PDB file of C-alpha atoms in Angstrom:
ATOM      1  CA  MET F   1       0.000   0.000   0.000  1.00  0.00           C
ATOM      2  CA  MET F   2       2.836   2.427   0.870  1.00  0.00           C
ATOM      3  CA  LYS F   3       4.487   1.724  -2.481  1.00  0.00           C
ATOM      4  CA  ILE F   4       1.252   2.505  -4.350  1.00  0.00           C
ATOM      5  CA  ILE F   5       0.823   5.795  -2.464  1.00  0.00           C
ATOM      6  CA  CYS F   6       4.426   6.812  -3.189  1.00  0.00           C
ATOM      7  CA  ILE F   7       3.998   6.090  -6.902  1.00  0.00           C
ATOM      8  CA  PHE F   8       0.738   8.096  -6.960  1.00  0.00           C
ATOM      9  CA  VAL F   9       2.376  11.096  -5.261  1.00  0.00           C
ATOM     10  CA  LEU F  10       5.373  10.880  -7.580  1.00  0.00           C
ATOM     11  CA  GLY F  11       3.013  10.856 -10.563  1.00  0.00           C
ATOM     12  CA  LEU F  12       1.251  14.007  -9.336  1.00  0.00           C
ATOM     13  CA  THR F  13       4.609  15.715  -8.843  1.00  0.00           C
ATOM     14  CA  LEU F  14       5.689  14.919 -12.389  1.00  0.00           C
ATOM     15  CA  VAL F  15       2.389  16.174 -13.812  1.00  0.00           C
ATOM     16  CA  ALA F  16       2.715  19.427 -11.872  1.00  0.00           C
ATOM     17  CA  ALA F  17       6.303  19.875 -12.987  1.00  0.00           C
ATOM     18  CA  GLY F  18       5.307  19.172 -16.559  1.00  0.00           C
ATOM     19  CA  SER F  19       2.559  21.805 -16.385  1.00  0.00           C
ATOM     20  CA  GLN F  20       5.051  24.386 -15.160  1.00  0.00           C
ATOM     21  CA  ALA F  21       7.534  23.421 -17.866  1.00  0.00           C
ATOM     22  CA  TYR F  22       5.023  23.668 -20.691  1.00  0.00           C
ATOM     23  CA  GLY F  23       3.022  26.668 -19.411  1.00  0.00           C
ATOM     24  CA  PRO F  24       5.482  29.477 -20.213  1.00  0.00           C
ATOM     25  CA  SER F  25       6.252  28.146 -23.687  1.00  0.00           C
ATOM     26  CA  VAL F  26       2.600  28.510 -24.686  1.00  0.00           C
ATOM     27  CA  GLY F  27       2.595  32.178 -23.682  1.00  0.00           C
ATOM     28  CA  ALA F  28       5.967  32.743 -25.297  1.00  0.00           C
ATOM     29  CA  THR F  29       4.630  31.765 -28.713  1.00  0.00           C
ATOM     30  CA  ASP F  30       1.764  34.247 -28.448  1.00  0.00           C
ATOM     31  CA  CYS F  31       3.675  36.992 -30.247  1.00  0.00           C
ATOM     32  CA  THR F  32       0.719  39.332 -30.477  1.00  0.00           C
ATOM     33  CA  SER F  33       0.469  39.520 -26.684  1.00  0.00           C
ATOM     34  CA  SER F  34       3.927  41.034 -26.285  1.00  0.00           C
ATOM     35  CA  SER F  35       4.178  44.804 -26.333  1.00  0.00           C
ATOM     36  CA  ASN F  36       5.223  46.035 -29.767  1.00  0.00           C
ATOM     37  CA  GLU F  37       5.185  49.797 -29.234  1.00  0.00           C
ATOM     38  CA  VAL F  38       8.043  51.721 -27.643  1.00  0.00           C
ATOM     39  CA  PRO F  39       7.555  55.410 -26.673  1.00  0.00           C
ATOM     40  CA  LEU F  40      10.168  57.802 -28.028  1.00  0.00           C
ATOM     41  CA  ALA F  41       9.286  61.391 -27.093  1.00  0.00           C
ATOM     42  CA  THR F  42       6.471  63.619 -25.821  1.00  0.00           C
ATOM     43  CA  ALA F  43       6.162  67.400 -26.049  1.00  0.00           C
ATOM     44  CA  THR F  44       3.559  70.178 -26.112  1.00  0.00           C
ATOM     45  CA  GLY F  45       3.130  72.897 -28.703  1.00  0.00           C
ATOM     46  CA  SER F  46       0.913  75.835 -29.560  1.00  0.00           C
ATOM     47  CA  VAL F  47      -1.601  75.786 -32.429  1.00  0.00           C
ATOM     48  CA  GLY F  48      -1.744  79.581 -32.383  1.00  0.00           C
ATOM     49  CA  ILE F  49      -1.834  80.966 -35.930  1.00  0.00           C
ATOM     50  CA  ILE F  50       0.816  83.663 -35.447  1.00  0.00           C
ATOM     51  CA  LYS F  51       3.291  81.296 -33.799  1.00  0.00           C
ATOM     52  CA  ASN F  52       2.865  78.710 -36.517  1.00  0.00           C
ATOM     53  CA  LEU F  53       3.149  81.196 -39.376  1.00  0.00           C
ATOM     54  CA  ALA F  54       6.367  82.468 -37.820  1.00  0.00           C
ATOM     55  CA  GLU F  55       7.491  78.880 -37.132  1.00  0.00           C
ATOM     56  CA  ASP F  56       8.153  79.805 -33.525  1.00  0.00           C
ATOM     57  CA  PRO F  57      10.064  77.042 -31.638  1.00  0.00           C
ATOM     58  CA  SER F  58       7.014  76.570 -29.380  1.00  0.00           C
ATOM     59  CA  SER F  59       4.620  76.137 -32.331  1.00  0.00           C
ATOM     60  CA  ILE F  60       3.089  72.771 -33.133  1.00  0.00           C
ATOM     61  CA  ARG F  61       4.612  72.988 -36.625  1.00  0.00           C
ATOM     62  CA  SER F  62       8.176  73.310 -35.315  1.00  0.00           C
ATOM     63  CA  ILE F  63       7.768  70.690 -32.606  1.00  0.00           C
ATOM     64  CA  ALA F  64       6.082  68.221 -34.967  1.00  0.00           C
ATOM     65  CA  GLY F  65       8.871  68.582 -37.515  1.00  0.00           C
ATOM     66  CA  ARG F  66      11.544  68.051 -34.865  1.00  0.00           C
ATOM     67  CA  LEU F  67       9.888  65.018 -33.251  1.00  0.00           C
ATOM     68  CA  LEU F  68       9.105  63.381 -36.582  1.00  0.00           C
ATOM     69  CA  ALA F  69      12.614  63.841 -37.930  1.00  0.00           C
ATOM     70  CA  SER F  70      14.112  62.477 -34.723  1.00  0.00           C
ATOM     71  CA  ALA F  71      11.750  59.506 -34.609  1.00  0.00           C
ATOM     72  CA  LEU F  72      12.303  58.540 -38.229  1.00  0.00           C
ATOM     73  CA  SER F  73      16.078  58.705 -37.876  1.00  0.00           C
ATOM     74  CA  SER F  74      16.164  56.596 -34.704  1.00  0.00           C
ATOM     75  CA  SER F  75      13.416  54.043 -35.352  1.00  0.00           C
ATOM     76  CA  ASP F  76      15.758  51.276 -36.559  1.00  0.00           C
ATOM     77  CA  ALA F  77      18.648  51.861 -34.165  1.00  0.00           C
ATOM     78  CA  SER F  78      17.715  52.510 -30.560  1.00  0.00           C
ATOM     79  CA  THR F  79      14.731  50.162 -30.182  1.00  0.00           C
ATOM     80  CA  SER F  80      15.613  47.160 -32.357  1.00  0.00           C
ATOM     81  CA  ASP F  81      15.570  44.610 -29.519  1.00  0.00           C
ATOM     82  CA  LYS F  82      12.897  46.027 -27.222  1.00  0.00           C
ATOM     83  CA  THR F  83       9.575  45.093 -28.764  1.00  0.00           C
ATOM     84  CA  CYS F  84       9.243  41.418 -29.737  1.00  0.00           C
ATOM     85  CA  HIS F  85       9.288  38.493 -27.301  1.00  0.00           C
ATOM     86  CA  ALA F  86      12.402  36.308 -27.412  1.00  0.00           C
ATOM     87  CA  ALA F  87      10.503  33.583 -29.294  1.00  0.00           C
ATOM     88  CA  CYS F  88       9.199  36.060 -31.867  1.00  0.00           C
ATOM     89  CA  VAL F  89      10.692  38.089 -34.688  1.00  0.00           C
ATOM     90  CA  GLN F  90       9.799  41.339 -36.383  1.00  0.00           C
ATOM     91  CA  SER F  91       7.648  40.435 -39.402  1.00  0.00           C
ATOM     92  CA  GLU F  92       7.271  43.839 -41.045  1.00  0.00           C
ATOM     93  CA  LYS F  93       9.124  47.134 -41.254  1.00  0.00           C
ATOM     94  CA  SER F  94       8.689  49.320 -38.207  1.00  0.00           C
ATOM     95  CA  GLN F  95       6.242  52.224 -38.142  1.00  0.00           C
ATOM     96  CA  ILE F  96       6.439  55.546 -36.373  1.00  0.00           C
ATOM     97  CA  VAL F  97       3.262  56.274 -34.416  1.00  0.00           C
ATOM     98  CA  TYR F  98       2.721  60.022 -34.175  1.00  0.00           C
ATOM     99  CA  ARG F  99      -0.154  61.255 -31.976  1.00  0.00           C
ATOM    100  CA  VAL F 100      -1.598  64.744 -31.566  1.00  0.00           C
ATOM    101  CA  ALA F 101      -4.349  65.713 -29.108  1.00  0.00           C
ATOM    102  CA  PRO F 102      -5.645  68.766 -27.209  1.00  0.00           C
ATOM    103  CA  THR F 103      -4.619  69.155 -23.578  1.00  0.00           C
ATOM    104  CA  ALA F 104      -7.792  70.927 -22.347  1.00  0.00           C
ATOM    105  CA  TYR F 105     -11.463  70.087 -22.918  1.00  0.00           C
ATOM    106  CA  LEU F 106     -14.769  71.752 -22.088  1.00  0.00           C
ATOM    107  CA  ALA F 107     -16.534  70.587 -18.938  1.00  0.00           C
ATOM    108  CA  ASN F 108     -18.943  67.681 -19.370  1.00  0.00           C
ATOM    109  CA  ASP F 109     -22.036  69.865 -18.932  1.00  0.00           C
ATOM    110  CA  LEU F 110     -20.875  72.072 -21.814  1.00  0.00           C
ATOM    111  CA  GLN F 111     -20.311  69.211 -24.259  1.00  0.00           C
ATOM    112  CA  ARG F 112     -22.792  68.847 -27.114  1.00  0.00           C
ATOM    113  CA  ASP F 113     -24.620  65.544 -27.486  1.00  0.00           C
ATOM    114  CA  VAL F 114     -23.194  65.029 -30.967  1.00  0.00           C
ATOM    115  CA  CYS F 115     -19.633  65.219 -29.641  1.00  0.00           C
ATOM    116  CA  VAL F 116     -20.382  62.708 -26.890  1.00  0.00           C
ATOM    117  CA  LYS F 117     -21.912  60.438 -29.556  1.00  0.00           C
ATOM    118  CA  PHE F 118     -18.841  60.785 -31.807  1.00  0.00           C
ATOM    119  CA  GLU F 119     -16.537  60.152 -28.828  1.00  0.00           C
ATOM    120  CA  ASN F 120     -18.238  56.837 -28.075  1.00  0.00           C
ATOM    121  CA  GLU F 121     -18.351  55.733 -31.721  1.00  0.00           C
ATOM    122  CA  THR F 122     -14.849  56.650 -32.834  1.00  0.00           C
ATOM    123  CA  THR F 123     -13.074  55.456 -29.693  1.00  0.00           C
ATOM    124  CA  SER F 124     -13.668  51.884 -30.881  1.00  0.00           C
ATOM    125  CA  HIS F 125     -13.867  52.659 -34.622  1.00  0.00           C
ATOM    126  CA  PRO F 126     -11.636  55.625 -35.523  1.00  0.00           C
ATOM    127  CA  LEU F 127     -12.110  57.537 -38.751  1.00  0.00           C
ATOM    128  CA  ALA F 128      -9.627  56.052 -41.232  1.00  0.00           C
ATOM    129  CA  PHE F 129      -8.109  57.861 -44.211  1.00  0.00           C
ATOM    130  CA  GLU F 130      -6.382  56.535 -47.315  1.00  0.00           C
ATOM    131  CA  GLN F 131      -2.624  56.109 -47.312  1.00  0.00           C
ATOM    132  CA  ARG F 132      -0.652  59.078 -48.610  1.00  0.00           C
ATOM    133  CA  GLU F 133       2.994  59.114 -49.718  1.00  0.00           C
ATOM    134  CA  PHE F 134       5.604  61.868 -49.435  1.00  0.00           C
ATOM    135  CA  HIS F 135       9.225  62.339 -50.479  1.00  0.00           C
ATOM    136  CA  SER F 136      10.450  64.118 -47.335  1.00  0.00           C
ATOM    137  CA  VAL F 137       9.687  64.782 -43.680  1.00  0.00           C
ATOM    138  CA  ASP F 138       8.925  68.423 -44.574  1.00  0.00           C
ATOM    139  CA  GLU F 139       6.284  67.344 -47.117  1.00  0.00           C
ATOM    140  CA  LEU F 140       4.815  64.902 -44.623  1.00  0.00           C
ATOM    141  CA  ASN F 141       4.665  67.529 -41.881  1.00  0.00           C
ATOM    142  CA  GLU F 142       3.071  70.042 -44.277  1.00  0.00           C
ATOM    143  CA  TRP F 143       0.320  67.542 -45.130  1.00  0.00           C
ATOM    144  CA  ILE F 144      -0.296  66.806 -41.437  1.00  0.00           C
ATOM    145  CA  MET F 145      -0.649  70.536 -40.736  1.00  0.00           C
ATOM    146  CA  ALA F 146      -3.063  71.028 -43.650  1.00  0.00           C
ATOM    147  CA  PHE F 147      -5.053  67.915 -42.753  1.00  0.00           C
ATOM    148  CA  SER F 148      -5.507  68.982 -39.126  1.00  0.00           C
ATOM    149  CA  GLN F 149      -6.603  72.465 -40.232  1.00  0.00           C
ATOM    150  CA  GLY F 150      -9.257  71.182 -42.633  1.00  0.00           C
ATOM    151  CA  ARG F 151      -7.339  72.059 -45.783  1.00  0.00           C
ATOM    152  CA  GLY F 152      -6.971  69.846 -48.848  1.00  0.00           C
ATOM    153  CA  GLU F 153      -9.136  66.906 -49.894  1.00  0.00           C
ATOM    154  CA  ASP F 154      -8.451  64.877 -46.738  1.00  0.00           C
ATOM    155  CA  GLY F 155      -8.794  67.864 -44.413  1.00  0.00           C
ATOM    156  CA  ARG F 156     -12.151  68.900 -45.858  1.00  0.00           C
ATOM    157  CA  LEU F 157     -13.442  65.343 -45.511  1.00  0.00           C
ATOM    158  CA  LEU F 158     -12.239  65.235 -41.903  1.00  0.00           C
ATOM    159  CA  TYR F 159     -14.123  68.414 -41.026  1.00  0.00           C
ATOM    160  CA  GLU F 160     -17.279  67.047 -42.678  1.00  0.00           C
ATOM    161  CA  LEU F 161     -17.092  63.838 -40.645  1.00  0.00           C
ATOM    162  CA  CYS F 162     -16.022  65.515 -37.405  1.00  0.00           C
ATOM    163  CA  SER F 163     -18.563  68.330 -37.373  1.00  0.00           C
ATOM    164  CA  SER F 164     -20.016  70.795 -34.861  1.00  0.00           C
ATOM    165  CA  ASN F 165     -17.378  71.944 -32.342  1.00  0.00           C
ATOM    166  CA  CYS F 166     -16.114  68.397 -31.784  1.00  0.00           C
ATOM    167  CA  SER F 167     -12.334  68.015 -31.578  1.00  0.00           C
ATOM    168  CA  PRO F 168     -10.210  65.490 -33.491  1.00  0.00           C
ATOM    169  CA  ARG F 169      -7.426  63.511 -31.826  1.00  0.00           C
ATOM    170  CA  TYR F 170      -4.956  62.207 -34.386  1.00  0.00           C
ATOM    171  CA  THR F 171      -2.893  59.056 -34.797  1.00  0.00           C
ATOM    172  CA  PHE F 172      -0.560  58.961 -37.809  1.00  0.00           C
ATOM    173  CA  LEU F 173       1.085  55.644 -38.753  1.00  0.00           C
ATOM    174  CA  ILE F 174       4.234  56.419 -40.735  1.00  0.00           C
ATOM    175  CA  ALA F 175       6.438  53.925 -42.569  1.00  0.00           C
ATOM    176  CA  GLU F 176       9.646  54.536 -44.475  1.00  0.00           C
ATOM    177  CA  GLN F 177       9.734  53.562 -48.146  1.00  0.00           C
ATOM    178  CA  ASN F 178      12.480  53.609 -50.758  1.00  0.00           C
ATOM    179  CA  SER F 179      11.165  56.856 -52.188  1.00  0.00           C
ATOM    180  CA  GLY F 180      10.132  58.514 -48.926  1.00  0.00           C
ATOM    181  CA  TYR F 181       7.336  57.967 -46.423  1.00  0.00           C
ATOM    182  CA  ALA F 182       3.828  56.502 -46.389  1.00  0.00           C
ATOM    183  CA  VAL F 183       1.285  57.663 -43.815  1.00  0.00           C
ATOM    184  CA  LYS F 184      -2.141  56.473 -42.730  1.00  0.00           C
ATOM    185  CA  ALA F 185      -4.295  58.675 -40.503  1.00  0.00           C
ATOM    186  CA  GLU F 186      -6.733  57.496 -37.852  1.00  0.00           C
ATOM    187  CA  VAL F 187      -8.868  60.072 -36.059  1.00  0.00           C
ATOM    188  CA  LEU F 188     -10.879  59.921 -32.866  1.00  0.00           C
ATOM    189  CA  CYS F 189     -13.528  62.628 -33.218  1.00  0.00           C
ATOM    190  CA  GLY F 190     -14.926  63.484 -29.829  1.00  0.00           C
ATOM    191  CA  LEU F 191     -15.206  65.903 -26.956  1.00  0.00           C
ATOM    192  CA  ALA F 192     -14.800  69.593 -27.738  1.00  0.00           C
ATOM    193  CA  ARG F 193     -11.579  71.196 -26.604  1.00  0.00           C
ATOM    194  CA  ASP F 194     -11.393  74.298 -24.425  1.00  0.00           C
ATOM    195  CA  LYS F 195     -10.311  76.959 -26.919  1.00  0.00           C
ATOM    196  CA  SER F 196      -9.000  79.206 -24.155  1.00  0.00           C
ATOM    197  CA  SER F 197      -5.946  76.918 -24.362  1.00  0.00           C
ATOM    198  CA  ASP F 198      -4.054  76.549 -27.638  1.00  0.00           C
ATOM    199  CA  VAL F 199      -1.732  73.838 -26.309  1.00  0.00           C
ATOM    200  CA  TYR F 200      -1.662  70.361 -27.851  1.00  0.00           C
ATOM    201  CA  GLN F 201       0.339  67.303 -26.823  1.00  0.00           C
ATOM    202  CA  VAL F 202       2.374  65.474 -29.451  1.00  0.00           C
ATOM    203  CA  SER F 203       4.127  62.141 -29.005  1.00  0.00           C
ATOM    204  CA  THR F 204       6.087  59.613 -31.039  1.00  0.00           C
ATOM    205  CA  ALA F 205       6.624  55.892 -30.642  1.00  0.00           C
ATOM    206  CA  VAL F 206       8.007  52.957 -32.637  1.00  0.00           C
ATOM    207  CA  ARG F 207       5.589  50.143 -33.473  1.00  0.00           C
ATOM    208  CA  ARG F 208       6.692  46.749 -34.762  1.00  0.00           C
ATOM    209  CA  THR F 209       4.665  43.704 -35.808  1.00  0.00           C
ATOM    210  CA  CYS F 210       5.816  40.469 -34.157  1.00  0.00           C
ATOM    211  CA  ALA F 211       5.414  36.929 -35.507  1.00  0.00           C
ATOM    212  CA  LEU F 212       6.604  33.431 -34.603  1.00  0.00           C
ATOM    213  CA  ASN F 213      10.284  32.815 -35.231  1.00  0.00           C
TER     214      ASN F 213
END
């Protein structure tokens, strides 16, 4: 009887050990669960017309150009081993994720119903715009400025979709190509910003797609 009990306990121990041995390997092969976005920089800038026309160092135009240029030049060097799990590899070229959003919003009781509706809808399903291609960072930045100000084909469409006094929050996905850069824009149209503040927050990050090695 003692021998049978010992064998039974030994069997349970081996099963438990086996579960521990195999458990981590299952998670390790789930490449999509590992973080694949690394923050690079965050700054604030003014959307004031005079500052941006003069390209003041505190203007959103100047700060955007600086952060984009820095992000695009460092995306393949400083973060090459920080995104994919050890059992995974990078499956596509990296993208720069560039985000722009207001820093101050109207109080809840001052928000229009349409903006609350847009906020709820586009949080889960952002407005998506066709990919555009540019030869230089300056051209890319110029398009981003025009787009966010409602100028050009894409900008006019944005302002039609994000109407009333609702405020867009932008995510630009930028990839390097042989001839320049390709960008896709996603927009969360939502709560109205407090226009007594002209300060926006801008940030950059590197995003990589991971797959099984």
